[in-house]
Tab-separated table of C-alpha atoms and ligand atoms in Angstrom:
chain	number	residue	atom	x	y	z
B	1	UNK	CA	30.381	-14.373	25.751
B	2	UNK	CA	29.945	-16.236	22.295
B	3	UNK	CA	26.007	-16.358	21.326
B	4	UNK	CA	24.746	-19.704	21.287
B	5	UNK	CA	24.793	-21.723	18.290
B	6	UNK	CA	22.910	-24.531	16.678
B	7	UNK	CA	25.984	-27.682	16.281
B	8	UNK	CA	23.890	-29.834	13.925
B	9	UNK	CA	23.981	-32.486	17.166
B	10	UNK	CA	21.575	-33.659	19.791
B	11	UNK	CA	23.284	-30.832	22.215
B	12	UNK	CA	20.408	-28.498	23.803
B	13	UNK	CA	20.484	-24.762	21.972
B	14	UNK	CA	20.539	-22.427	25.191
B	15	UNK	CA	18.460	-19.436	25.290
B	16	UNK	CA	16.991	-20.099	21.465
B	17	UNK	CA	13.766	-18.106	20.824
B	18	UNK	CA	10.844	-19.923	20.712
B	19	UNK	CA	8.885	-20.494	17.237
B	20	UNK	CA	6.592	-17.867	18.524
B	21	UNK	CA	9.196	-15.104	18.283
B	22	UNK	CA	10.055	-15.485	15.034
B	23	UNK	CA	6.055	-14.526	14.299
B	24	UNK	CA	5.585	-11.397	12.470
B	25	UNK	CA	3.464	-9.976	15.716
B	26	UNK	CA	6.596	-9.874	17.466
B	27	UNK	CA	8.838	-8.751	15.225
B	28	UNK	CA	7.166	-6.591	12.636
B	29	UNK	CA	6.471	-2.833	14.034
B	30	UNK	CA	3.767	-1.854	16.117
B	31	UNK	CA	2.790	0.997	13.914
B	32	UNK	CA	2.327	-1.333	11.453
B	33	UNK	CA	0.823	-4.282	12.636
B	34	UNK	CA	-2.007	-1.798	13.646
B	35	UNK	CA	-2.726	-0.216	10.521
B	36	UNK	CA	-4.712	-1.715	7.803
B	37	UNK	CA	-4.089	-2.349	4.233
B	38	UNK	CA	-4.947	0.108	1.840
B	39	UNK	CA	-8.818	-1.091	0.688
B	40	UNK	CA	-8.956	-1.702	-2.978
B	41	UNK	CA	-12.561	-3.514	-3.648
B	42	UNK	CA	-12.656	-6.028	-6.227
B	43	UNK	CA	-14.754	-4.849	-9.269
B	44	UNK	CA	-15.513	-7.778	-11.228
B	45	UNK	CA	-18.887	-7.469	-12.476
B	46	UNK	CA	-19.678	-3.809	-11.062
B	47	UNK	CA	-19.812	-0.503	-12.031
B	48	UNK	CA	-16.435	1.197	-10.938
B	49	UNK	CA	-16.790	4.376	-9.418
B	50	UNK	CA	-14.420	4.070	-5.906
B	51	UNK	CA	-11.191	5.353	-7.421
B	52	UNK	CA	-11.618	8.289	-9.106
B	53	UNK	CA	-10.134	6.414	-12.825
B	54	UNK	CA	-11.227	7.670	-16.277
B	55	UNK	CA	-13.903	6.163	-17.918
B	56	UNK	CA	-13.144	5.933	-20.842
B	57	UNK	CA	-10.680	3.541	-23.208
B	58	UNK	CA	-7.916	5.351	-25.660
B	59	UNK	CA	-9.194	5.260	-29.474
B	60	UNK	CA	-8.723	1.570	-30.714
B	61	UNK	CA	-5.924	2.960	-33.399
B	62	UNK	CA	-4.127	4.976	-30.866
B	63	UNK	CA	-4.059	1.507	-28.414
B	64	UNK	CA	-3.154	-0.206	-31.812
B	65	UNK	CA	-0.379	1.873	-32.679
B	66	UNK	CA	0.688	1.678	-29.306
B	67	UNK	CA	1.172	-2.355	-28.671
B	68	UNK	CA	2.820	-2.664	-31.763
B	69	UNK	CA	5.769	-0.433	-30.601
B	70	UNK	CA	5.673	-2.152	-27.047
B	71	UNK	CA	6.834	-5.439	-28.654
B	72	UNK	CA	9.901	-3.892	-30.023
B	73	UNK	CA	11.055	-2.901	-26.643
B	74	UNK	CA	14.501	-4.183	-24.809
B	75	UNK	CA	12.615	-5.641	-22.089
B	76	UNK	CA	15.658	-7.897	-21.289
B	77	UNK	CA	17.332	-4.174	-20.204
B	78	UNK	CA	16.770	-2.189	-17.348
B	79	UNK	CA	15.016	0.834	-18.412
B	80	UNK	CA	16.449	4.398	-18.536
B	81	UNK	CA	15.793	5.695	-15.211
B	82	UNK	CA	16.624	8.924	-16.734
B	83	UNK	CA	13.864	8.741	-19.038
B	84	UNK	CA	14.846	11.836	-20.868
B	85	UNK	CA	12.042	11.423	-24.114
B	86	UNK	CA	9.577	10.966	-21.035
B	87	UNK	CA	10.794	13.968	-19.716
B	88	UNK	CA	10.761	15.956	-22.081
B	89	UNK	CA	7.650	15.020	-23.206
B	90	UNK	CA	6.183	15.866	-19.584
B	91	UNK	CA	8.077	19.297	-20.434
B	92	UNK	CA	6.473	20.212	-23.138
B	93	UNK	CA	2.825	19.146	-22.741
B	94	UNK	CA	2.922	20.094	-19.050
B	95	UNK	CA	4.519	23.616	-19.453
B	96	UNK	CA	6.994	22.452	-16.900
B	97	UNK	CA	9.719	25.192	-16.528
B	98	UNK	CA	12.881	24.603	-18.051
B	99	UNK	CA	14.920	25.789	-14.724
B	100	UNK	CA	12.957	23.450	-13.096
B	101	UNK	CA	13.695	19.653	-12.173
B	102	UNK	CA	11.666	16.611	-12.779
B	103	UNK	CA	10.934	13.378	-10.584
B	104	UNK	CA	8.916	10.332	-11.603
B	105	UNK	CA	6.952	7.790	-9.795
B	106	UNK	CA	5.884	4.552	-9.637
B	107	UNK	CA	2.493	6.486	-9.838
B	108	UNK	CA	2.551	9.714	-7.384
B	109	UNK	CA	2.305	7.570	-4.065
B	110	UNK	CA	5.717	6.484	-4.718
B	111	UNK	CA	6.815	10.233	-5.140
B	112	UNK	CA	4.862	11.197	-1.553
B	113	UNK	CA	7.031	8.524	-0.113
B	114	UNK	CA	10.147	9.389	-1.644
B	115	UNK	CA	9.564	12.625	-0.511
B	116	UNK	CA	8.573	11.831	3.212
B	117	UNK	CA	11.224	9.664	3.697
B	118	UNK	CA	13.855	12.534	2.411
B	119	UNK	CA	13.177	14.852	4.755
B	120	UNK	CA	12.398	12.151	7.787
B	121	UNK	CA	15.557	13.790	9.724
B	122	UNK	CA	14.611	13.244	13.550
B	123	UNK	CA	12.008	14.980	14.919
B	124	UNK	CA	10.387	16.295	11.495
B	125	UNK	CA	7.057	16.996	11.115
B	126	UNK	CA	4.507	16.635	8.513
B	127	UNK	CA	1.426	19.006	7.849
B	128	UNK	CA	-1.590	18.661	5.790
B	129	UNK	CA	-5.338	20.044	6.290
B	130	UNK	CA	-7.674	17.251	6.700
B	131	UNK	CA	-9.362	14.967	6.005
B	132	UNK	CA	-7.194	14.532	2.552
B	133	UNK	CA	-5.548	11.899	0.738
B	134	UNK	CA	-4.619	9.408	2.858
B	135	UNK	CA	-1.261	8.749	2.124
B	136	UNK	CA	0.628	11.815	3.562
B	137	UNK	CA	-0.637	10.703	7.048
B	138	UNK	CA	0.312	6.790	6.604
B	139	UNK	CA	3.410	7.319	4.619
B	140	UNK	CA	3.965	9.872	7.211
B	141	UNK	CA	3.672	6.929	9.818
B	142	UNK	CA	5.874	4.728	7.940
B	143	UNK	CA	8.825	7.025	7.956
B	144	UNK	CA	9.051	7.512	11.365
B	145	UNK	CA	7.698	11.462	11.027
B	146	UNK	CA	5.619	13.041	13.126
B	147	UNK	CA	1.758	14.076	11.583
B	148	UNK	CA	-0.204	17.191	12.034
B	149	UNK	CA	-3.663	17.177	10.567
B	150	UNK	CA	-5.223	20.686	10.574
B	151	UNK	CA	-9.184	20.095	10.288
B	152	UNK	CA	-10.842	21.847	7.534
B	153	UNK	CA	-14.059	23.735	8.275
B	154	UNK	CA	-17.281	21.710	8.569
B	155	UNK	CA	-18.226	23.025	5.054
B	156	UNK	CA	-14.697	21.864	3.958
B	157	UNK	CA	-13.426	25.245	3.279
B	158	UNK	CA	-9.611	25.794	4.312
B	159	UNK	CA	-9.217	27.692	7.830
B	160	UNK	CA	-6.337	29.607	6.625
B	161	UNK	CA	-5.840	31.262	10.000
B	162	UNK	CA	-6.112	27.799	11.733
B	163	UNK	CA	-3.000	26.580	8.923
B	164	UNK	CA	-1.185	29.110	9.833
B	165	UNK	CA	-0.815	28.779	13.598
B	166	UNK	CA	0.048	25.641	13.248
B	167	UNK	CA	2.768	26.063	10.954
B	168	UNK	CA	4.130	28.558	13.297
B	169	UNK	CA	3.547	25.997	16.259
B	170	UNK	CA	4.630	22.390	14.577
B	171	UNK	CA	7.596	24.044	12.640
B	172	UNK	CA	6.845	21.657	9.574
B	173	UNK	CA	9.818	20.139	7.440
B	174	UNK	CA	7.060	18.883	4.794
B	175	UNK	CA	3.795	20.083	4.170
B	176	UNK	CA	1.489	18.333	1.476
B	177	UNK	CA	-1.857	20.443	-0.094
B	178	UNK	CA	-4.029	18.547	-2.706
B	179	UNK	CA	-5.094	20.809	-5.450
B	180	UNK	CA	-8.124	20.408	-5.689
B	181	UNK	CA	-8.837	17.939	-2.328
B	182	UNK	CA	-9.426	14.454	-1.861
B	183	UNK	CA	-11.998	13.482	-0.904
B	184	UNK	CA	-13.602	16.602	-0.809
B	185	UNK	CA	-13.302	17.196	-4.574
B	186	UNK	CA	-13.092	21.345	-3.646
B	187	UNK	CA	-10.620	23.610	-4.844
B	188	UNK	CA	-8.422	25.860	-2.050
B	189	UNK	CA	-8.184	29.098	-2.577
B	190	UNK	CA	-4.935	30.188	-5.071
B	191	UNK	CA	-4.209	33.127	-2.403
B	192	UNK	CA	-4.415	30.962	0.742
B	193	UNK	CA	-2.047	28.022	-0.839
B	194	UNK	CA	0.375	30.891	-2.210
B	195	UNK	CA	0.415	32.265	1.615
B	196	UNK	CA	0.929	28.656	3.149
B	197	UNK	CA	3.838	28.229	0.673
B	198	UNK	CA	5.428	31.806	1.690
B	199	UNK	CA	4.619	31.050	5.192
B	200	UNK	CA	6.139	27.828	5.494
B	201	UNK	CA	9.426	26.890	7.190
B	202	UNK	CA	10.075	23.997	4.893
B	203	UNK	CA	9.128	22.131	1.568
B	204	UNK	CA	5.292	22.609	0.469
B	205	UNK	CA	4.129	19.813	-2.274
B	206	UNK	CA	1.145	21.333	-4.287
B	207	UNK	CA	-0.771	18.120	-5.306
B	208	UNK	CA	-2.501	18.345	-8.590
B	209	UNK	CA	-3.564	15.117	-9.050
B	210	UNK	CA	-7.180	16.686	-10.411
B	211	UNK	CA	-5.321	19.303	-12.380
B	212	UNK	CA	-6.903	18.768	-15.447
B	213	UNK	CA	-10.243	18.700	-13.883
B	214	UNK	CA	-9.943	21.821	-11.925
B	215	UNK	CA	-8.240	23.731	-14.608
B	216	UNK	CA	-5.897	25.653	-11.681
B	217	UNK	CA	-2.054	25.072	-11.110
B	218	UNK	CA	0.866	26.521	-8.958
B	219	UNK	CA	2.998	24.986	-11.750
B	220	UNK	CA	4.077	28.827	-13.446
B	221	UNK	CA	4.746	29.805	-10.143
B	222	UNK	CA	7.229	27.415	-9.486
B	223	UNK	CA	10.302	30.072	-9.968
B	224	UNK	CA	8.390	32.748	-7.278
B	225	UNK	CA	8.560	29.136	-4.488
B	226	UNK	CA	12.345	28.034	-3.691
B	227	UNK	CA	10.022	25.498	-1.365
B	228	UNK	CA	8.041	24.611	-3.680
B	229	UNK	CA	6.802	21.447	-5.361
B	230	UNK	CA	4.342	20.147	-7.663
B	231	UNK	CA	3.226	17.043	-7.917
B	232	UNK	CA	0.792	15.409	-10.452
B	233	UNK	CA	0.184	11.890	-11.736
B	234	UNK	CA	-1.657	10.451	-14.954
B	235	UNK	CA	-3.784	8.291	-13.399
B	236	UNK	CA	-6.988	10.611	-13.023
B	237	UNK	CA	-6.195	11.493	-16.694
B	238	UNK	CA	-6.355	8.110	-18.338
B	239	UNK	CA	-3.604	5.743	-17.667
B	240	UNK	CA	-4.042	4.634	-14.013
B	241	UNK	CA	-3.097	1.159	-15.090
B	242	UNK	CA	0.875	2.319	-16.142
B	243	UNK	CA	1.491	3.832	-12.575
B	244	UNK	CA	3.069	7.225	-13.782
B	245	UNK	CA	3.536	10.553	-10.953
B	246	UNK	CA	5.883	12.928	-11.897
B	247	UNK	CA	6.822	16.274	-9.693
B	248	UNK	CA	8.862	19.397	-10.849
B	249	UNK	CA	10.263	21.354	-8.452
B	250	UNK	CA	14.392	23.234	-8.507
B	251	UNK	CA	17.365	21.011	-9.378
B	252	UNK	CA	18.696	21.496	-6.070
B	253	UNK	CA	15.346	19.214	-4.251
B	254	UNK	CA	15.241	16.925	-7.265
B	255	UNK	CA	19.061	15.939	-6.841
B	256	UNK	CA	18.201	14.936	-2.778
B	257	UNK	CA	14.906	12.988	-4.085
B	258	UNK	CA	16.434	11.271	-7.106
B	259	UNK	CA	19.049	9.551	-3.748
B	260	UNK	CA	16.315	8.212	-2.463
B	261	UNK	CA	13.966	7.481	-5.556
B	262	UNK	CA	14.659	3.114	-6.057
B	263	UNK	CA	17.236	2.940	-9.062
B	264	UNK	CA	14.164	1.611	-11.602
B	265	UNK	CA	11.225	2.570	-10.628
B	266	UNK	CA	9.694	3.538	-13.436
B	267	UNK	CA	9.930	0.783	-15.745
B	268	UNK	CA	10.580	0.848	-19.328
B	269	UNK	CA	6.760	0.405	-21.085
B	270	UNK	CA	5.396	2.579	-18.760
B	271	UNK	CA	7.834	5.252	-19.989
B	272	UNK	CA	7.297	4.411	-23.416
B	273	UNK	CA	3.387	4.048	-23.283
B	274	UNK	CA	3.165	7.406	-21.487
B	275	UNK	CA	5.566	9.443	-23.929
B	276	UNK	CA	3.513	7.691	-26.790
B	277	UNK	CA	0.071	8.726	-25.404
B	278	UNK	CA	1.094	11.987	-23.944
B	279	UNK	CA	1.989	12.964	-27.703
B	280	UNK	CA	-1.653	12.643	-28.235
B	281	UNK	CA	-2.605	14.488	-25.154
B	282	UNK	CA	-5.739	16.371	-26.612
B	283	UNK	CA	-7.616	12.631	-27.106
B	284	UNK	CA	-7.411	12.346	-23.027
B	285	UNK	CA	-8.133	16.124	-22.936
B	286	UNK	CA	-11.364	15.840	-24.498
B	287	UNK	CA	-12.135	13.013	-22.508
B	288	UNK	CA	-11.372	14.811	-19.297
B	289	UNK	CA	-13.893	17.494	-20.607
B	290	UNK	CA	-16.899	15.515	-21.164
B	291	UNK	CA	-16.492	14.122	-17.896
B	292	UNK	CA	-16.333	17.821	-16.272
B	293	UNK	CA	-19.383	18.595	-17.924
B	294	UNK	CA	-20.610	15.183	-16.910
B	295	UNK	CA	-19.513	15.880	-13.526
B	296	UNK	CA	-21.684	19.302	-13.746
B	297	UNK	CA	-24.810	17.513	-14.686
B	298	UNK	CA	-24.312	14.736	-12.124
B	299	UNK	CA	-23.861	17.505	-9.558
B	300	UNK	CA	-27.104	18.949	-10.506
B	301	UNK	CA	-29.092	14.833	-10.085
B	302	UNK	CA	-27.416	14.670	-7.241
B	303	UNK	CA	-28.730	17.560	-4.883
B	304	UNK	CA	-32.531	16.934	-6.523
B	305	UNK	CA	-32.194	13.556	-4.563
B	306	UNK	CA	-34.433	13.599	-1.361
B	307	UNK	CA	-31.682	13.164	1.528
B	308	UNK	CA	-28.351	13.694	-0.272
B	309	UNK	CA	-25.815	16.738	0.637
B	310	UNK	CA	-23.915	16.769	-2.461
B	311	UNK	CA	-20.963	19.288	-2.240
B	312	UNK	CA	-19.333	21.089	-5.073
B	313	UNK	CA	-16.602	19.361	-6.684
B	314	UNK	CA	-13.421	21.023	-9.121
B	315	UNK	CA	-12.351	17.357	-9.721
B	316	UNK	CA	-13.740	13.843	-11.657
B	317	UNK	CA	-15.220	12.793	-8.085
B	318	UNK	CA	-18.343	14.425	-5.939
B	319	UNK	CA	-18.465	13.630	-2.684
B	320	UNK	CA	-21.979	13.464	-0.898
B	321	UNK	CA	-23.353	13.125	2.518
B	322	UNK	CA	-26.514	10.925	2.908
B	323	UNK	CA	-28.316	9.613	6.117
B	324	UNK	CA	-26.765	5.854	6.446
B	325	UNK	CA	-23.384	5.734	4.584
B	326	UNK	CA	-22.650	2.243	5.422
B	327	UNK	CA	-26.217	1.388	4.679
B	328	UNK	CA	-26.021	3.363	1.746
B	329	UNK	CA	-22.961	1.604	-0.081
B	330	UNK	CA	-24.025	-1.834	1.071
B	331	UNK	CA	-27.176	-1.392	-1.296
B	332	UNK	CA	-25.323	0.087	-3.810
B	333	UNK	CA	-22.823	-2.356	-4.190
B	334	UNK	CA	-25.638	-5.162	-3.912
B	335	UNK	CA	-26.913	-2.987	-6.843
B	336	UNK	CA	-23.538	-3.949	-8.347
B	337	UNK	CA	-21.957	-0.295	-7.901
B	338	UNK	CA	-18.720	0.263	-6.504
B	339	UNK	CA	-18.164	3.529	-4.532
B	340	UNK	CA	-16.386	4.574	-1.634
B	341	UNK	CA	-17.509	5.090	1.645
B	342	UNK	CA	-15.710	7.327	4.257
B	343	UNK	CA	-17.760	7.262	7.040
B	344	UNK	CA	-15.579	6.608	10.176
B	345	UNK	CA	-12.424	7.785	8.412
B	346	UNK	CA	-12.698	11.287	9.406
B	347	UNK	CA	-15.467	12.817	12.480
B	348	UNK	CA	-15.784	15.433	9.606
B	349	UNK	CA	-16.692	12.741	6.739
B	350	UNK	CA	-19.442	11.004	9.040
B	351	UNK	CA	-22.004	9.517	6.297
B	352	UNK	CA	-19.706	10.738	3.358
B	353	UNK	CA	-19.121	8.480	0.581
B	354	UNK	CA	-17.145	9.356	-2.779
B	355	UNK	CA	-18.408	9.130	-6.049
B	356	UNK	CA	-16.290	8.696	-9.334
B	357	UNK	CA	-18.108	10.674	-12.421
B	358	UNK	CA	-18.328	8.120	-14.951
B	359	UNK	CA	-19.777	7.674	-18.185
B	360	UNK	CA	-22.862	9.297	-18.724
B	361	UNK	CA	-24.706	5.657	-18.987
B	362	UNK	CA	-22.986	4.618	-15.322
B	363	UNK	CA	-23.888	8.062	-13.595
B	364	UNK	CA	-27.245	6.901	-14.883
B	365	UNK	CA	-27.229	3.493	-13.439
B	366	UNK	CA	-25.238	4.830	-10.361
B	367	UNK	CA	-28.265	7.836	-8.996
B	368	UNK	CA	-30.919	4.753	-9.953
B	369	UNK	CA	-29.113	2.887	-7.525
B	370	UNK	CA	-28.261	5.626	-5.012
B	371	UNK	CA	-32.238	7.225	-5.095
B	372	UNK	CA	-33.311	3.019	-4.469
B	373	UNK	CA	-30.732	2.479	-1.517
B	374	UNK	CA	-31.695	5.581	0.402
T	401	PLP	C1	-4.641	13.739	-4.101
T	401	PLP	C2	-4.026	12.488	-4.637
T	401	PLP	N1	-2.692	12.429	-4.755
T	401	PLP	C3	-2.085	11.329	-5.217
T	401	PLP	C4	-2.811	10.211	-5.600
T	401	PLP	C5	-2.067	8.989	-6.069
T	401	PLP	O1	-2.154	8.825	-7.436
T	401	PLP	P1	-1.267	7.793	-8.234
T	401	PLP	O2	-0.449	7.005	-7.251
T	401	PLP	O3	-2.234	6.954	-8.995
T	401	PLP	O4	-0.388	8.595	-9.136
T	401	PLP	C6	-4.197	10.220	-5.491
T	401	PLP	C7	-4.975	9.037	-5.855
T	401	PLP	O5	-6.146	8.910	-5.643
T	401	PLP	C8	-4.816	11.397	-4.989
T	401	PLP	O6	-6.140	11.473	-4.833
């Protein structure tokens, strides 16, 4: 039978959907049209400390220096999507191993997707302790791919043993470990990743986004881990605003992900700015250690406050428990201070909210805020 068609004339369409029908709520999926965008707060006018960014600018010569090479760039051209001065800048300031492969990001979110959507054969499943960063479990979701979220102890220590059965039980394709966690901010053990990794029947992604912070990689014991992977991003260190991830694991997995990795992704200033910067890497090093010893001092203010659990933190974030969370951020961001707040996200976050280490004059106006909203 031929489908119905519009004639241009007065004749009656049969069987033509209704307006309604062509409504995203009937034809987007399900999954979807229940989840709920990812929250970013606007920050005009407030102190910034929800997303975990450096506080700190680059050295006005540096940024200088910079811009003036940006405006000689063939911006009508696609960029290099092999981006081998990026790379090899990544190489060598990252001790990435020369056997080893390299994929970049649209910032390390686009890597987790690349990733999940690589290995979303039918039927795969995804593992990660929780809670953690939230975008294994939705990009998880978006690829069709089943999730397993293996609770962390109260104290948010890794059960190990707990990991373990349910590798052996869920048979996971994929499973994702931040390195230090967020939004814990704590460190797993090196042994009990190592023994996940060994353990595993498929692809383990060590996520270092906090590397520099914590001071701890898997990345020289990439060659020991055919499955393998670790992933890292720029943001935390000082360019969140150029969207840069990169992940080095064997040729072999970087030839499948560079199929599925869009054809530009990373675009041409981006690569440029970052190979530039990363040059200088020791200016964003030093930053990252005054904000560890910030971070170390702010830990300290923190558990003197009168009703605030304030757990120990390898990263540029502490995360702290207090007796009204949503209470608790409301007045702060009244106060003008942005943080976030993960109560309901988790049963094991309840009254958690996440706080960025900023500058030493922020933290300042930050616990002022924080010991007056409690
Ligand atoms: C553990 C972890 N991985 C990955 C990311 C994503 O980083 P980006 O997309 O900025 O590279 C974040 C951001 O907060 C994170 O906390």
């Amino acid at each position: 039978m031929r489908a119905p068609r519009n004639t241009g004339s007065d004749e009656p369409v049969v069987n033509a959907p209704g307006p309604k029908s062509k409504l995203p709520g009937n034809l987007v999926r399900e999954e979807i049209l229940a989840l709920k965008a990812y929250p970013v707060a606007s920050a005009s006018g407030m102190i910034k400390l929800d997303a975990m960014e450096n506080p700190y600018r680059l050295p006005e010569a540096l940024r200088e220096e910079v811009a003036r090479t940006v405006s000689t760039l063939p911006i009508n051209r696609y960029p290099d999507p092999t981006a081998p001065e990026l790379k090899a800048r990544l190489r060598e300031v990252f001790d990435i191993p020369e056997a080893c492969g390299i994929l970049l990001g649209n910032g390390s979110d686009e890597i987790i997707q690349i990733v999940i959507q690589a290995l979303a054969r039918p039927g795969a499943t995804l593992l990660a302790p929780e809670p953690s960063f939230v975008m294994y479990r939705t990009n998880a979701l978006l690829a069709g791919v089943r999730y397993v979220g293996v609770p962390l102890a109260p104290d948010f220590t890794l059960d190990l043993g707990r990991v373990l059965a349910a590798m052996r039980e869920a048979r996971p394709a994929l499973v994702f470990v931040a390195y230090p966690n967020n939004p814990t901010g704590n460190l797993f053990p090196e042994d009990a990743v190592a023994r996940i990794i060994e353990e595993a029947p498929g692809l383990v992604v060590v996520d270092e986004a906090y590397h520099v912070f914590a001071g701890r990689t898997f990345m020289h014991r990439l060659r020991e881990f055919p499955n393998l992977m670790v992933m890292r991003t720029v943001s935390k260190l000082g360019l969140a605003g150029i969207r840069l991830g990169y992940a080095a694991a064997s040729a072999e997995w970087i030839a499948e992900f560079d199929k599925v990795r869009p054809p530009y992704n990373v675009n041409m200033i981006t690569q440029f700015v970052a190979e530039r910067v990363l040059g200088r890497v020791a200016v964003l090093e030093k930053q990252a250690e005054a904000i560890k010893t910030e971070r170390e001092s702010l830990f300290g203010r923190l558990r003197d406050l009168n009703g605030v659990e304030a757990f120990p933190s390898d990263a540029n974030f502490i995360l702290v428990r207090v007796p009204d969370a949503d209470a608790v951020s409301g007045r702060l961001r009244e106060r003008r201070v942005l943080i976030r707040n993960f109560h309901g996200s988790h049963p094991l976050l309840a009254n958690c909210l996440r706080l960025t280490v900023g500058t030493p004059g922020e933290n300042a106006l930050m616990l002022d805020a924080l010991s007056g909203s409690l």
